[in-house]
XYZ file of C-alpha atoms in Angstrom:
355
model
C 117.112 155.822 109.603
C 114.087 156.754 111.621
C 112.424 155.022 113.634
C 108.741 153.556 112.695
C 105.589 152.908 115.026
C 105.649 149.686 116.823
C 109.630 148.817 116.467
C 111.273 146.474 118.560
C 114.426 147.106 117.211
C 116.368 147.748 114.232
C 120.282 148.254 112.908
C 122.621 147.367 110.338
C 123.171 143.269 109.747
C 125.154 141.620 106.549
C 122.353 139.350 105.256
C 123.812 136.383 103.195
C 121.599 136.356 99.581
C 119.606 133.528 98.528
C 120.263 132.968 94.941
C 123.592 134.771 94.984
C 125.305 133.385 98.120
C 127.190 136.960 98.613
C 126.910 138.702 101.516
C 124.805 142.709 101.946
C 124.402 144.875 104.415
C 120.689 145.580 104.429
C 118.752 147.921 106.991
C 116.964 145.452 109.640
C 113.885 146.360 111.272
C 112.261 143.503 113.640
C 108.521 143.878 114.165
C 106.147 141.854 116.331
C 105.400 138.917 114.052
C 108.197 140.033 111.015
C 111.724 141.084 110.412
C 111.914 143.509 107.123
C 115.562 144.347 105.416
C 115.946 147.449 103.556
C 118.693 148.121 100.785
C 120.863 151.274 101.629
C 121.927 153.695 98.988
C 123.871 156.849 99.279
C 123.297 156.426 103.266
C 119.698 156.424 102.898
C 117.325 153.369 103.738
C 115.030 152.920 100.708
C 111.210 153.537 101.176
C 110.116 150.081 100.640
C 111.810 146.481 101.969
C 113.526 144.431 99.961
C 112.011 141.208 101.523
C 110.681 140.147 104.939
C 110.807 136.995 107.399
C 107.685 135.912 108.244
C 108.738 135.258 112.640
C 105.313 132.583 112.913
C 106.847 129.160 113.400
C 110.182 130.336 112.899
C 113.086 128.939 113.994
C 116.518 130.453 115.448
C 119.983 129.107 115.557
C 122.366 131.205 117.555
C 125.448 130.803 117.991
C 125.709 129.476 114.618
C 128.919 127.925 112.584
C 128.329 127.256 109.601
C 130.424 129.809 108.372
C 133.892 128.867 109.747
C 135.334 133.075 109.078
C 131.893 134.139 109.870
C 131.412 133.821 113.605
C 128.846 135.955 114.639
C 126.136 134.665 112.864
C 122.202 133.910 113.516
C 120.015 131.567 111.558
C 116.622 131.751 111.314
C 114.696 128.558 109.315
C 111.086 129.849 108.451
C 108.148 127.442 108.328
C 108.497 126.888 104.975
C 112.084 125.816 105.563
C 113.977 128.681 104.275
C 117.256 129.444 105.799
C 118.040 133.391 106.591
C 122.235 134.011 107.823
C 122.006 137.158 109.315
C 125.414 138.508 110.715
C 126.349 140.918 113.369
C 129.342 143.158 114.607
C 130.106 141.805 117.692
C 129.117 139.389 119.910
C 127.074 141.566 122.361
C 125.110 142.380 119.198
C 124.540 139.253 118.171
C 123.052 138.180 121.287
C 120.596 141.148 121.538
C 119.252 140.271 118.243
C 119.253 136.604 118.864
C 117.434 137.932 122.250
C 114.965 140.009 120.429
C 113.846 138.036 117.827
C 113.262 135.267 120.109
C 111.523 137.196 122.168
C 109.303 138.190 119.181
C 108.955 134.384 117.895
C 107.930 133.307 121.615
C 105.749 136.045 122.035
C 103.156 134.328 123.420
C 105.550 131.767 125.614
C 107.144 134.134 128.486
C 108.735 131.471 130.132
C 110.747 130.346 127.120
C 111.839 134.050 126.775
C 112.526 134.130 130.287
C 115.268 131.195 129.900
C 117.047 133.367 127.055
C 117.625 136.246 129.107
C 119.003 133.812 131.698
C 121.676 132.182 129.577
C 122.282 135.747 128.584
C 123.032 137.141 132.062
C 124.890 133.922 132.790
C 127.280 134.047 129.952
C 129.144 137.783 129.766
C 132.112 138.428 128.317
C 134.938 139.497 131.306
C 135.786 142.822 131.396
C 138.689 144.828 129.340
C 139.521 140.844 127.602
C 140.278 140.824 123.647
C 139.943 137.361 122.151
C 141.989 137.768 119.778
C 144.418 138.855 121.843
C 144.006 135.468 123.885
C 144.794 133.482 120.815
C 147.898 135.463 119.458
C 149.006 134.692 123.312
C 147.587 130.684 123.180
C 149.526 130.197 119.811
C 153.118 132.346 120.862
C 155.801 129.721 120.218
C 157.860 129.672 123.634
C 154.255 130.539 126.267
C 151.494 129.619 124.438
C 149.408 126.360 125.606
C 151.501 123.253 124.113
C 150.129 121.265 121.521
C 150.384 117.666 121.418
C 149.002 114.190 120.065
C 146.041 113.034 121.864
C 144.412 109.602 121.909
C 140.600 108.946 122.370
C 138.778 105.554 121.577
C 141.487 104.498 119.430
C 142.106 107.530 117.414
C 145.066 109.843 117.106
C 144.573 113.438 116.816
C 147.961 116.117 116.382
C 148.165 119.750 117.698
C 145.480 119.296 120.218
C 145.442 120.297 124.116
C 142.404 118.831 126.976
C 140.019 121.541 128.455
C 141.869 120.889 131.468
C 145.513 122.321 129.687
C 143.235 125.483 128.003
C 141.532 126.157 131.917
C 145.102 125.671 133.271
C 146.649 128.044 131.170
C 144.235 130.703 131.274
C 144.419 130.981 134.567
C 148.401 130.788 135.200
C 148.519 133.813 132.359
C 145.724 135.439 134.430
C 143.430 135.558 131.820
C 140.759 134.250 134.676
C 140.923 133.947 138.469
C 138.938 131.152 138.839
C 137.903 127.524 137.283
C 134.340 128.915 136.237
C 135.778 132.177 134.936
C 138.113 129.842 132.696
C 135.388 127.920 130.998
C 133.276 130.973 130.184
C 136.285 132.546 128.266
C 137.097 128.919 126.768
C 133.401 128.389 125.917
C 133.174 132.353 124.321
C 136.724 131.156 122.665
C 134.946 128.138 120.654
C 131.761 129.919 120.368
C 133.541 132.782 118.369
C 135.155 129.885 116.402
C 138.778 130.219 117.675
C 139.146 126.782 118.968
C 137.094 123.698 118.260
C 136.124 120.402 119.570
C 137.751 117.115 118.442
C 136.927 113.992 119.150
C 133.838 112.398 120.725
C 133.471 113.666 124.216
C 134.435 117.561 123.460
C 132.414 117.341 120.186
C 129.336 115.668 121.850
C 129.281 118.673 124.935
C 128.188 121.394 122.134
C 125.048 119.594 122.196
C 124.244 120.529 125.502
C 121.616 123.595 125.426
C 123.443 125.960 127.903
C 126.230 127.599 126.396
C 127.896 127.289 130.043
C 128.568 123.665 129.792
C 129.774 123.208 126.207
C 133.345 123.777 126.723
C 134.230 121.053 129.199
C 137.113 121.069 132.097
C 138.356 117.948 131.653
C 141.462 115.572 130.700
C 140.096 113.744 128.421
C 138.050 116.526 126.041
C 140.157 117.224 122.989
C 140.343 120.885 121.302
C 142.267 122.419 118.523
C 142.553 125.767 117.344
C 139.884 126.635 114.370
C 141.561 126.748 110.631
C 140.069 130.821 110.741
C 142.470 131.243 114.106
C 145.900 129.284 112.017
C 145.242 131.253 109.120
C 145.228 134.278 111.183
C 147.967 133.864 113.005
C 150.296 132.532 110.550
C 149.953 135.096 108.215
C 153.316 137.406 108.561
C 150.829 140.443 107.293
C 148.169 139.413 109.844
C 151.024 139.612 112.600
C 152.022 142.964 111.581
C 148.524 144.676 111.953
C 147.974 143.524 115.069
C 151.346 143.950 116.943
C 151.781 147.258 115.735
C 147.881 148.454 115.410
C 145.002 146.128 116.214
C 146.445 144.926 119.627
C 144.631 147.474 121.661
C 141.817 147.238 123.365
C 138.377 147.115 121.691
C 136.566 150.301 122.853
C 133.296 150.125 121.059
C 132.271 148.867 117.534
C 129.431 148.648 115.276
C 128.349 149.647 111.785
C 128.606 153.431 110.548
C 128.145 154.731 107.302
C 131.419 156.439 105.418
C 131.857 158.769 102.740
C 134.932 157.435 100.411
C 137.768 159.356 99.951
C 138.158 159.248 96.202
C 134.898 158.081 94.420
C 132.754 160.199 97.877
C 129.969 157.346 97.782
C 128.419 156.281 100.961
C 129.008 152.581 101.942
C 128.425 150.593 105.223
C 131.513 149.922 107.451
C 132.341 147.662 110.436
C 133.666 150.424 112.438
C 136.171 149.316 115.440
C 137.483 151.876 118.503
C 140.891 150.373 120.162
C 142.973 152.245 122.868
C 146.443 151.505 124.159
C 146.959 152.704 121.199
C 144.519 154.387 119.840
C 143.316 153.665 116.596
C 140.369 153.433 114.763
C 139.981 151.011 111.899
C 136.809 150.015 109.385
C 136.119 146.846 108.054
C 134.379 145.888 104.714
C 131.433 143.656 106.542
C 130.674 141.374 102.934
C 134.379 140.374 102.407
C 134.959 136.738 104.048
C 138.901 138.131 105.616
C 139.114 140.085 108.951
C 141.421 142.428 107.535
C 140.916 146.263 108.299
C 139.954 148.137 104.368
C 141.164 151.414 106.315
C 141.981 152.865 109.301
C 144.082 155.688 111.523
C 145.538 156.421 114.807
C 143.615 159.039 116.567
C 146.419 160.981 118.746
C 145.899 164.549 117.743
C 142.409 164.114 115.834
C 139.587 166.127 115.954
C 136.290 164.884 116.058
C 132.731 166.906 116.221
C 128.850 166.453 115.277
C 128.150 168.569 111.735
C 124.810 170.215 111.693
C 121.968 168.411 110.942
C 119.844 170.596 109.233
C 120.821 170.307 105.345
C 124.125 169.199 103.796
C 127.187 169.881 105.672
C 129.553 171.081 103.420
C 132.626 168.298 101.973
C 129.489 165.527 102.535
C 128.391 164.777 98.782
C 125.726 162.723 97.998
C 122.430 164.931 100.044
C 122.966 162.890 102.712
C 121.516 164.753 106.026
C 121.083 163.606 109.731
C 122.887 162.273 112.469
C 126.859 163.015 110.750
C 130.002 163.473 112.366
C 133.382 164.250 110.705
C 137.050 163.208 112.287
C 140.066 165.427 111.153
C 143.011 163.396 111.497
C 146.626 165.442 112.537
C 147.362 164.732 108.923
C 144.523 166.643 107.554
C 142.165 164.133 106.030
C 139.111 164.276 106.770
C 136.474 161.238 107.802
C 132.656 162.194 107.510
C 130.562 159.075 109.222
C 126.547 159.062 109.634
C 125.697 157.084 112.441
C 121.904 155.483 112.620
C 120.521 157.559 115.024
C 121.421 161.015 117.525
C 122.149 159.056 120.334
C 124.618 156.643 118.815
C 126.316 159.312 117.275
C 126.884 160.967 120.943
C 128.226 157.410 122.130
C 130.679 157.181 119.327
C 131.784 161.537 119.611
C 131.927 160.592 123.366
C 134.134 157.038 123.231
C 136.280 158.909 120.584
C 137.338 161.837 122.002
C 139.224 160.414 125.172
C 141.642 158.600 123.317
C 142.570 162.027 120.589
């Protein structure tokens, strides 16, 4: 995947098709006034784009929900009033796209690009904090947050808590120190479609354009947790991943490219680095479930760039450039491309501290 004269950025996203609503990863590469996708085959961008968005008079939606197990999504809504899903691998991601394109769209408008990296800065994610560990802990039977039915205007809604109960709780499990640090997590929590709003007051509050003040601290705004977060939870298989495996800390994640063990094609992954313990586990990006496809523990691994002048040997396929291979304890080995040199050093380098 090199990189091509006047690039503002470009990466892996799962692009939702138009006539076929399935879901691809395609090759992304945002220019000043367009944003081309390119199919990948045998870990190799093809030579010409499979479509383009035309940015001029586009419009962006971000964070967007319209996908209830797809959280991390962008819209864009071209002039001509077609819609583009784009989705990314984490919510950093997201919002550097979301940032970028923007940025691209308003090219001409500084100050309206100047507001987005605003409610960027404003809005970060507290450090070493898994969500989904949050909700495992929010839905735990004997200290989770207590559901109960709520009245507003006349209506009855079950298994809800107030913003107030969610900002209490986080901060008596010290999830957050303070108030404001409360409602950021609670607002990242129902922007990542864990909770969501019920009623009129909490529902009206996502209207409001700063992310900041959607989730509200108050007695009488009325959440639930999202059907994605029950399913999730209740599942006894869903359980057992994460106590045993997934309940570490995310490290770093993003899309790599992986050889397969059996069949030794190249397809894209959703690649994710935990510690305490340490595993690492890869994610088919186009399936709706957050289940792991695959994935190890990396105590005793080894892990190493392979050269990048011709083939490596055990990498079929002629694919060249920017490989590295992890030999598990158990033998097996794990040959990944990564996009470019220096993301390949970030992954050897976040890797090999937790072998």
């Amino acid at each position: 995947m090199q990189e091509a004269t006047g690039v503002l950025k470009e990466g892996f996203l799962v692009k939702r098709g138009h006539i076929v609503r399935n879901w691809k990863v395609r090759w992304f590469v945002l220019l000043q006034d367009k944003l081309l996708y390119y199919k990948i085959e045998g870990g190799k961008k093809e030579p010409s784009p499979k479509g383009r968005i035309l940015l001029d008079g586009c419009t962006i939606t971000c964070p967007c929900l319209e996908y209830e197990n797809r959280p991390l999504l962008i819209k864009l809504k071209t002039k001509t009033n077609t819609d583009y899903f784009l989705e990314c691998c984490s919510r950093e991601e997201r919002d550097s796209w979301a940032l970028d394109i923007t940025g691209a769209i308003h090219a001409g408008h500084p100050v309206q690009v100047q507001e987005l990296h605003r409610m960027k800065n404003s809005f970060k994610l507290l450090e070493n904090i898994s969500l989904h560990h949050i909700v495992e802990r929010m839905c735990d039977n004997s200290a989770g947050i207590k559901l109960t039915r709520n009245l507003e205007q006349g209506n009855s809604y079950k298994e809800t808590f107030t913003g107030s109960a969610l900002v209490d709780w986080l901060i008596s499990n010290s999830f957050a120190v303070s108030r404001f640090e409360a409602v950021t997590l609670a607002s990242m929590l129902m922007e990542e479609n864990f909770i969501k709003p019920v009623g009129a007051r909490s529902t009206e509050a996502t209207r409001c354009g700063d992310l900041s003040e959607q989730f509200l601290d108050d007695s009488t705004a009325l959440y639930m947790f999202a059907e994605s977060s029950k399913k999730n939870i209740s599942s006894k298989e869903e359980l057992q991943f994460n106590i045993s495996e997934l309940s570490g800390t995310i490290v770093k994640q993003g899309f790599l490219v992986k050889q397969g063990h059996k069949r030794k094609n190249w397809k894209v992954r959703r690649f994710v680095l935990r510690a305490d313990p340490a595993f690492l586990h890869y994610y088919d990006p186009t399936k709706e479930e957050n289940r792991p496809v695959g994935g190890f523990s990396l105590r005793g691994c080894l892990v190493s760039a392979l050269e990048d002048n011709g083939v490596p040997a055990g990498v079929k396929g002629n694919v060249q450039g920017n490989l590295f291979k992890i030999i598990t304890k158990n033998d097996i080995h794990y040959y990944i491309q990564a996009s470019s040199k220096a993301e390949r050093t970030q992954w050897i380098e976040a890797i090999k501290p937790l072998t």
